[in-house]
Amino acid sequence: MKTFTALLCLFFLSTANAYTLSSGPIQKWGDPTLGTGATISYSFMMGGEQCDTSTCSALDSFMPLGFQQEIKKAFNTWSSVANLNFIEVADDGANFNTLTTSGDIRIGGEMIDGPSGVLAHAFYPDTHWYFSAGGDLHFDTSETWSIDNLVDGISIFWVALHEIGHSLGLGHSNESNAIMGPYYNPVLTGLQADDIAGIQYLYGANISAVPVPAAFWLLSSALVGLCGLRRKTSSKN
Ligand SMILES: [Zn+2]
């Protein structure tokens, strides 16, 4: 049996079961007013660009065929419950965090820390100290990414869903049974009530979505612009 653990970002409070937001001033796309929707573009990086810690790779250089559909499904999953509209645009190949005409959320890969450990990381929709890093999402090129083999591989959809949550402004939830929880937990196959409450707090509900009880605590976190998801394989028996 494999068990998975992940490290909370150290700056998050852990006093209640609740979603958290990115730090400092509200970081969301579109109108900064809470509960208002946004149209957000995304693009797939070409590869070869200077990344935040190394060189960026195109996803098709290390992911199986069908990865784009898995990532688009993750975007659609968020927009199915919140007032969000995602548009794919071409990436212009600019280096990370430089002026660019690429998507708000640029998606690529880079060697982060080798197999396991950090699976991916994403930047909050920060507009305060970055040029264009806000929202960007990098998958670790060292993982065995998978569409349907979750025994030996890491779910592209699951990690994309989690990381896009960061790209949209959500931090790690203290609710373990949440996509935005601290654990890579592919048993969860879709957004949970806590995830939905968090994203609707920022962007409002999709008008066709089922209302979710709003009885969730809201926590804040210290200043940071990046959050990563980790996995550690502790045993197999
Ligand atoms: Zn995370």
mmCIF file of C-alpha atoms and ligand atoms in Angstrom:
data_model
loop_
_atom_site.group_PDB
_atom_site.id
_atom_site.type_symbol
_atom_site.label_atom_id
_atom_site.label_comp_id
_atom_site.label_asym_id
_atom_site.label_seq_id
_atom_site.Cartn_x
_atom_site.Cartn_y
_atom_site.Cartn_z
ATOM 1 C CA MET A 1 0.000 0.000 0.000
ATOM 2 C CA LYS A 2 1.244 3.426 -0.791
ATOM 3 C CA THR A 3 0.586 6.224 1.572
ATOM 4 C CA PHE A 4 0.965 9.828 0.665
ATOM 5 C CA THR A 5 1.844 12.827 2.682
ATOM 6 C CA ALA A 6 2.394 16.386 1.719
ATOM 7 C CA LEU A 7 3.813 19.339 3.505
ATOM 8 C CA LEU A 8 1.698 22.286 4.336
ATOM 9 C CA CYS A 9 3.211 25.564 3.422
ATOM 10 C CA LEU A 10 4.712 26.461 6.729
ATOM 11 C CA PHE A 11 3.041 29.814 6.965
ATOM 12 C CA PHE A 12 -0.510 28.546 7.045
ATOM 13 C CA LEU A 13 -2.539 28.548 10.182
ATOM 14 C CA SER A 14 -4.003 25.232 11.197
ATOM 15 C CA THR A 15 -6.680 25.969 13.728
ATOM 16 C CA ALA A 16 -9.826 25.036 11.847
ATOM 17 C CA ASN A 17 -11.076 22.963 9.017
ATOM 18 C CA ALA A 18 -11.312 25.546 6.301
ATOM 19 C CA TYR A 19 -10.017 26.778 3.038
ATOM 20 C CA THR A 20 -7.397 29.479 3.027
ATOM 21 C CA LEU A 21 -6.660 32.274 0.639
ATOM 22 C CA SER A 22 -3.430 33.540 -0.737
ATOM 23 C CA SER A 23 -1.652 36.032 1.426
ATOM 24 C CA GLY A 24 -1.874 39.722 2.115
ATOM 25 C CA PRO A 25 -4.261 41.747 -0.013
ATOM 26 C CA ILE A 26 -6.859 39.637 -1.779
ATOM 27 C CA GLN A 27 -5.219 38.058 -4.773
ATOM 28 C CA LYS A 28 -7.718 37.166 -7.426
ATOM 29 C CA TRP A 29 -8.114 37.680 -11.129
ATOM 30 C CA GLY A 30 -10.489 40.243 -12.519
ATOM 31 C CA ASP A 31 -12.257 42.757 -10.336
ATOM 32 C CA PRO A 32 -10.660 42.678 -6.869
ATOM 33 C CA THR A 33 -14.105 42.725 -5.301
ATOM 34 C CA LEU A 34 -14.774 39.427 -3.576
ATOM 35 C CA GLY A 35 -17.424 37.301 -5.209
ATOM 36 C CA THR A 36 -16.994 38.731 -8.685
ATOM 37 C CA GLY A 37 -16.106 36.597 -11.656
ATOM 38 C CA ALA A 38 -13.171 36.709 -14.010
ATOM 39 C CA THR A 39 -12.075 35.700 -17.466
ATOM 40 C CA ILE A 40 -8.605 34.170 -17.326
ATOM 41 C CA SER A 41 -6.357 33.066 -20.150
ATOM 42 C CA TYR A 42 -3.905 30.205 -20.066
ATOM 43 C CA SER A 43 -1.204 28.927 -22.363
ATOM 44 C CA PHE A 44 1.072 25.928 -22.675
ATOM 45 C CA MET A 45 4.742 26.845 -22.656
ATOM 46 C CA MET A 46 6.955 25.903 -25.602
ATOM 47 C CA GLY A 47 9.906 24.721 -23.560
ATOM 48 C CA GLY A 48 13.419 26.103 -23.432
ATOM 49 C CA GLU A 49 12.441 29.294 -21.642
ATOM 50 C CA GLN A 50 14.225 30.412 -18.526
ATOM 51 C CA CYS A 51 12.050 29.223 -15.665
ATOM 52 C CA ASP A 52 12.019 30.227 -11.993
ATOM 53 C CA THR A 53 14.664 27.727 -10.911
ATOM 54 C CA SER A 54 15.815 26.037 -14.093
ATOM 55 C CA THR A 55 14.793 25.704 -17.730
ATOM 56 C CA CYS A 56 11.133 25.237 -18.578
ATOM 57 C CA SER A 57 10.012 22.184 -20.501
ATOM 58 C CA ALA A 58 6.988 21.725 -22.697
ATOM 59 C CA LEU A 59 4.519 19.310 -21.153
ATOM 60 C CA ASP A 60 4.546 17.042 -24.194
ATOM 61 C CA SER A 61 8.212 16.335 -23.561
ATOM 62 C CA PHE A 62 7.516 14.442 -20.335
ATOM 63 C CA MET A 63 3.778 13.771 -20.093
ATOM 64 C CA PRO A 64 1.708 11.108 -21.879
ATOM 65 C CA LEU A 65 -0.631 11.888 -24.735
ATOM 66 C CA GLY A 66 -3.887 13.324 -23.516
ATOM 67 C CA PHE A 67 -2.362 15.599 -20.911
ATOM 68 C CA GLN A 68 -3.979 18.688 -22.407
ATOM 69 C CA GLN A 69 -7.435 17.196 -22.037
ATOM 70 C CA GLU A 70 -6.718 16.400 -18.398
ATOM 71 C CA ILE A 71 -5.623 19.970 -17.705
ATOM 72 C CA LYS A 72 -8.562 21.441 -19.588
ATOM 73 C CA LYS A 73 -10.835 19.185 -17.577
ATOM 74 C CA ALA A 74 -9.305 20.660 -14.434
ATOM 75 C CA PHE A 75 -10.029 24.211 -15.647
ATOM 76 C CA ASN A 76 -13.572 23.198 -16.545
ATOM 77 C CA THR A 77 -14.055 21.660 -13.127
ATOM 78 C CA TRP A 78 -13.337 24.968 -11.428
ATOM 79 C CA SER A 79 -15.477 26.964 -13.850
ATOM 80 C CA SER A 80 -18.354 24.534 -13.382
ATOM 81 C CA VAL A 81 -18.828 25.765 -9.818
ATOM 82 C CA ALA A 82 -17.570 29.354 -9.929
ATOM 83 C CA ASN A 83 -18.034 32.420 -12.073
ATOM 84 C CA LEU A 84 -14.902 31.759 -14.089
ATOM 85 C CA ASN A 85 -14.234 31.695 -17.793
ATOM 86 C CA PHE A 86 -11.001 30.195 -19.105
ATOM 87 C CA ILE A 87 -9.613 30.879 -22.560
ATOM 88 C CA GLU A 88 -6.644 29.122 -24.103
ATOM 89 C CA VAL A 89 -4.239 31.397 -25.979
ATOM 90 C CA ALA A 90 -0.907 30.897 -27.696
ATOM 91 C CA ASP A 91 2.239 31.127 -25.647
ATOM 92 C CA ASP A 92 4.858 33.522 -26.965
ATOM 93 C CA GLY A 93 7.879 31.731 -25.515
ATOM 94 C CA ALA A 94 8.950 34.555 -23.240
ATOM 95 C CA ASN A 95 11.049 33.700 -20.232
ATOM 96 C CA PHE A 96 9.267 33.163 -16.929
ATOM 97 C CA ASN A 97 8.210 36.345 -15.146
ATOM 98 C CA THR A 98 8.936 38.709 -18.006
ATOM 99 C CA LEU A 99 6.597 40.825 -20.056
ATOM 100 C CA THR A 100 4.634 38.486 -22.272
ATOM 101 C CA THR A 101 1.535 38.145 -24.386
ATOM 102 C CA SER A 102 1.089 34.580 -23.169
ATOM 103 C CA GLY A 103 -1.735 33.395 -20.950
ATOM 104 C CA ASP A 104 -2.314 34.739 -17.481
ATOM 105 C CA ILE A 105 -1.622 31.194 -16.330
ATOM 106 C CA ARG A 106 1.371 29.762 -18.178
ATOM 107 C CA ILE A 107 1.744 26.017 -17.821
ATOM 108 C CA GLY A 108 5.019 24.195 -18.214
ATOM 109 C CA GLY A 109 7.394 21.824 -16.562
ATOM 110 C CA GLU A 110 10.725 22.039 -14.867
ATOM 111 C CA MET A 111 12.952 19.799 -12.844
ATOM 112 C CA ILE A 112 11.973 20.737 -9.321
ATOM 113 C CA ASP A 113 13.392 18.152 -6.960
ATOM 114 C CA GLY A 114 13.505 14.780 -8.673
ATOM 115 C CA PRO A 115 10.939 11.977 -8.258
ATOM 116 C CA SER A 116 8.386 12.367 -5.450
ATOM 117 C CA GLY A 117 8.730 15.235 -2.996
ATOM 118 C CA VAL A 118 7.407 18.357 -4.691
ATOM 119 C CA LEU A 119 5.097 17.347 -7.537
ATOM 120 C CA ALA A 120 4.338 20.792 -8.896
ATOM 121 C CA HIS A 121 4.073 24.376 -7.807
ATOM 122 C CA ALA A 122 1.965 27.352 -8.767
ATOM 123 C CA PHE A 123 2.047 31.066 -8.187
ATOM 124 C CA TYR A 124 -0.859 32.966 -6.742
ATOM 125 C CA PRO A 125 -2.521 35.552 -8.976
ATOM 126 C CA ASP A 126 -0.147 38.081 -7.569
ATOM 127 C CA THR A 127 0.024 41.462 -9.168
ATOM 128 C CA HIS A 128 2.104 43.131 -6.523
ATOM 129 C CA TRP A 129 5.680 42.130 -7.174
ATOM 130 C CA TYR A 130 5.852 40.008 -10.289
ATOM 131 C CA PHE A 131 5.795 40.880 -13.943
ATOM 132 C CA SER A 132 3.905 37.862 -15.151
ATOM 133 C CA ALA A 133 4.611 35.021 -12.723
ATOM 134 C CA GLY A 134 1.179 35.248 -11.123
ATOM 135 C CA GLY A 135 -0.829 32.114 -11.799
ATOM 136 C CA ASP A 136 1.987 30.221 -13.506
ATOM 137 C CA LEU A 137 2.057 26.491 -12.946
ATOM 138 C CA HIS A 138 5.055 24.178 -13.223
ATOM 139 C CA PHE A 139 4.905 20.395 -13.067
ATOM 140 C CA ASP A 140 7.992 18.506 -11.949
ATOM 141 C CA THR A 141 9.474 16.835 -15.013
ATOM 142 C CA SER A 142 10.855 14.047 -12.829
ATOM 143 C CA GLU A 143 7.501 12.551 -11.863
ATOM 144 C CA THR A 144 5.765 9.694 -13.642
ATOM 145 C CA TRP A 145 2.701 11.535 -14.810
ATOM 146 C CA SER A 146 -0.362 9.518 -15.614
ATOM 147 C CA ILE A 147 -3.858 9.864 -16.936
ATOM 148 C CA ASP A 148 -5.258 6.678 -15.521
ATOM 149 C CA ASN A 149 -2.521 4.669 -13.861
ATOM 150 C CA LEU A 150 -2.630 5.985 -10.345
ATOM 151 C CA VAL A 151 -0.837 2.993 -8.873
ATOM 152 C CA ASP A 152 2.495 3.833 -10.431
ATOM 153 C CA GLY A 153 1.848 7.337 -11.641
ATOM 154 C CA ILE A 154 0.743 10.750 -10.467
ATOM 155 C CA SER A 155 -2.621 11.981 -11.701
ATOM 156 C CA ILE A 156 -2.226 14.897 -14.080
ATOM 157 C CA PHE A 157 -5.833 15.896 -13.526
ATOM 158 C CA TRP A 158 -5.621 15.776 -9.746
ATOM 159 C CA VAL A 159 -2.435 17.817 -9.507
ATOM 160 C CA ALA A 160 -3.659 20.273 -12.146
ATOM 161 C CA LEU A 161 -6.904 20.734 -10.249
ATOM 162 C CA HIS A 162 -5.015 21.403 -7.027
ATOM 163 C CA GLU A 163 -2.425 23.710 -8.550
ATOM 164 C CA ILE A 164 -4.965 25.694 -10.546
ATOM 165 C CA GLY A 165 -6.659 26.303 -7.206
ATOM 166 C CA HIS A 166 -3.458 28.070 -6.153
ATOM 167 C CA SER A 167 -3.295 29.871 -9.500
ATOM 168 C CA LEU A 168 -6.769 31.215 -8.772
ATOM 169 C CA GLY A 169 -5.915 32.420 -5.271
ATOM 170 C CA LEU A 170 -6.565 29.548 -2.896
ATOM 171 C CA GLY A 171 -3.988 28.380 -0.395
ATOM 172 C CA HIS A 172 -3.890 25.001 1.311
ATOM 173 C CA SER A 173 -7.017 24.031 3.164
ATOM 174 C CA ASN A 174 -6.891 22.518 6.613
ATOM 175 C CA GLU A 175 -9.646 20.200 5.489
ATOM 176 C CA SER A 176 -7.933 16.937 4.601
ATOM 177 C CA ASN A 177 -10.841 15.831 2.443
ATOM 178 C CA ALA A 178 -10.459 18.652 0.002
ATOM 179 C CA ILE A 179 -8.637 18.979 -3.270
ATOM 180 C CA MET A 180 -6.919 21.990 -1.724
ATOM 181 C CA GLY A 181 -6.001 19.945 1.337
ATOM 182 C CA PRO A 182 -2.369 19.336 2.189
ATOM 183 C CA TYR A 183 -2.275 15.769 0.851
ATOM 184 C CA TYR A 184 -2.022 14.380 -2.629
ATOM 185 C CA ASN A 185 -5.109 12.232 -2.345
ATOM 186 C CA PRO A 186 -6.316 10.852 -5.674
ATOM 187 C CA VAL A 187 -9.161 9.097 -3.890
ATOM 188 C CA LEU A 188 -10.880 12.458 -4.227
ATOM 189 C CA THR A 189 -12.055 12.644 -7.809
ATOM 190 C CA GLY A 190 -13.485 16.141 -7.852
ATOM 191 C CA LEU A 191 -13.942 19.362 -5.946
ATOM 192 C CA GLN A 192 -15.265 19.046 -2.419
ATOM 193 C CA ALA A 193 -17.534 21.396 -0.474
ATOM 194 C CA ASP A 194 -14.597 23.209 1.090
ATOM 195 C CA ASP A 195 -12.964 23.801 -2.304
ATOM 196 C CA ILE A 196 -16.223 25.083 -3.748
ATOM 197 C CA ALA A 197 -16.815 27.397 -0.794
ATOM 198 C CA GLY A 198 -13.337 28.852 -1.217
ATOM 199 C CA ILE A 199 -13.522 29.507 -4.928
ATOM 200 C CA GLN A 200 -17.033 30.942 -4.674
ATOM 201 C CA TYR A 201 -15.864 33.284 -1.921
ATOM 202 C CA LEU A 202 -13.385 34.733 -4.420
ATOM 203 C CA TYR A 203 -15.336 34.615 -7.671
ATOM 204 C CA GLY A 204 -18.965 33.904 -6.898
ATOM 205 C CA ALA A 205 -20.954 30.902 -7.986
ATOM 206 C CA ASN A 206 -21.566 29.621 -11.446
ATOM 207 C CA ILE A 207 -25.216 30.456 -11.895
ATOM 208 C CA SER A 208 -25.956 26.841 -12.763
ATOM 209 C CA ALA A 209 -24.087 25.413 -9.762
ATOM 210 C CA VAL A 210 -25.717 23.948 -6.691
ATOM 211 C CA PRO A 211 -25.463 26.371 -3.744
ATOM 212 C CA VAL A 212 -23.008 25.339 -1.062
ATOM 213 C CA PRO A 213 -23.412 26.136 2.638
ATOM 214 C CA ALA A 214 -21.246 29.081 3.533
ATOM 215 C CA ALA A 215 -20.414 27.982 7.064
ATOM 216 C CA PHE A 216 -16.687 27.818 6.591
ATOM 217 C CA TRP A 217 -14.027 29.668 8.445
ATOM 218 C CA LEU A 218 -11.774 31.860 6.437
ATOM 219 C CA LEU A 219 -8.140 31.933 7.308
ATOM 220 C CA SER A 220 -5.385 34.078 5.999
ATOM 221 C CA SER A 221 -1.741 33.402 5.500
ATOM 222 C CA ALA A 222 1.492 35.296 5.528
ATOM 223 C CA LEU A 223 3.013 36.907 2.500
ATOM 224 C CA VAL A 224 4.131 34.444 -0.105
ATOM 225 C CA GLY A 225 3.688 34.036 -3.796
ATOM 226 C CA LEU A 226 4.307 30.372 -4.370
ATOM 227 C CA CYS A 227 2.821 27.159 -3.101
ATOM 228 C CA GLY A 228 3.896 23.641 -3.955
ATOM 229 C CA LEU A 229 2.321 20.245 -3.578
ATOM 230 C CA ARG A 230 4.376 17.435 -2.165
ATOM 231 C CA ARG A 231 4.145 13.694 -2.003
ATOM 232 C CA LYS A 232 6.227 11.259 -0.057
ATOM 233 C CA THR A 233 5.982 7.509 -0.514
ATOM 234 C CA SER A 234 6.485 6.086 2.926
ATOM 235 C CA SER A 235 5.873 2.376 2.538
ATOM 236 C CA LYS A 236 4.720 -0.340 0.249
ATOM 237 C CA ASN A 237 3.351 -3.598 1.553
HETATM 238 ZN ZN ZN B 1 -0.668 23.011 -2.877
#
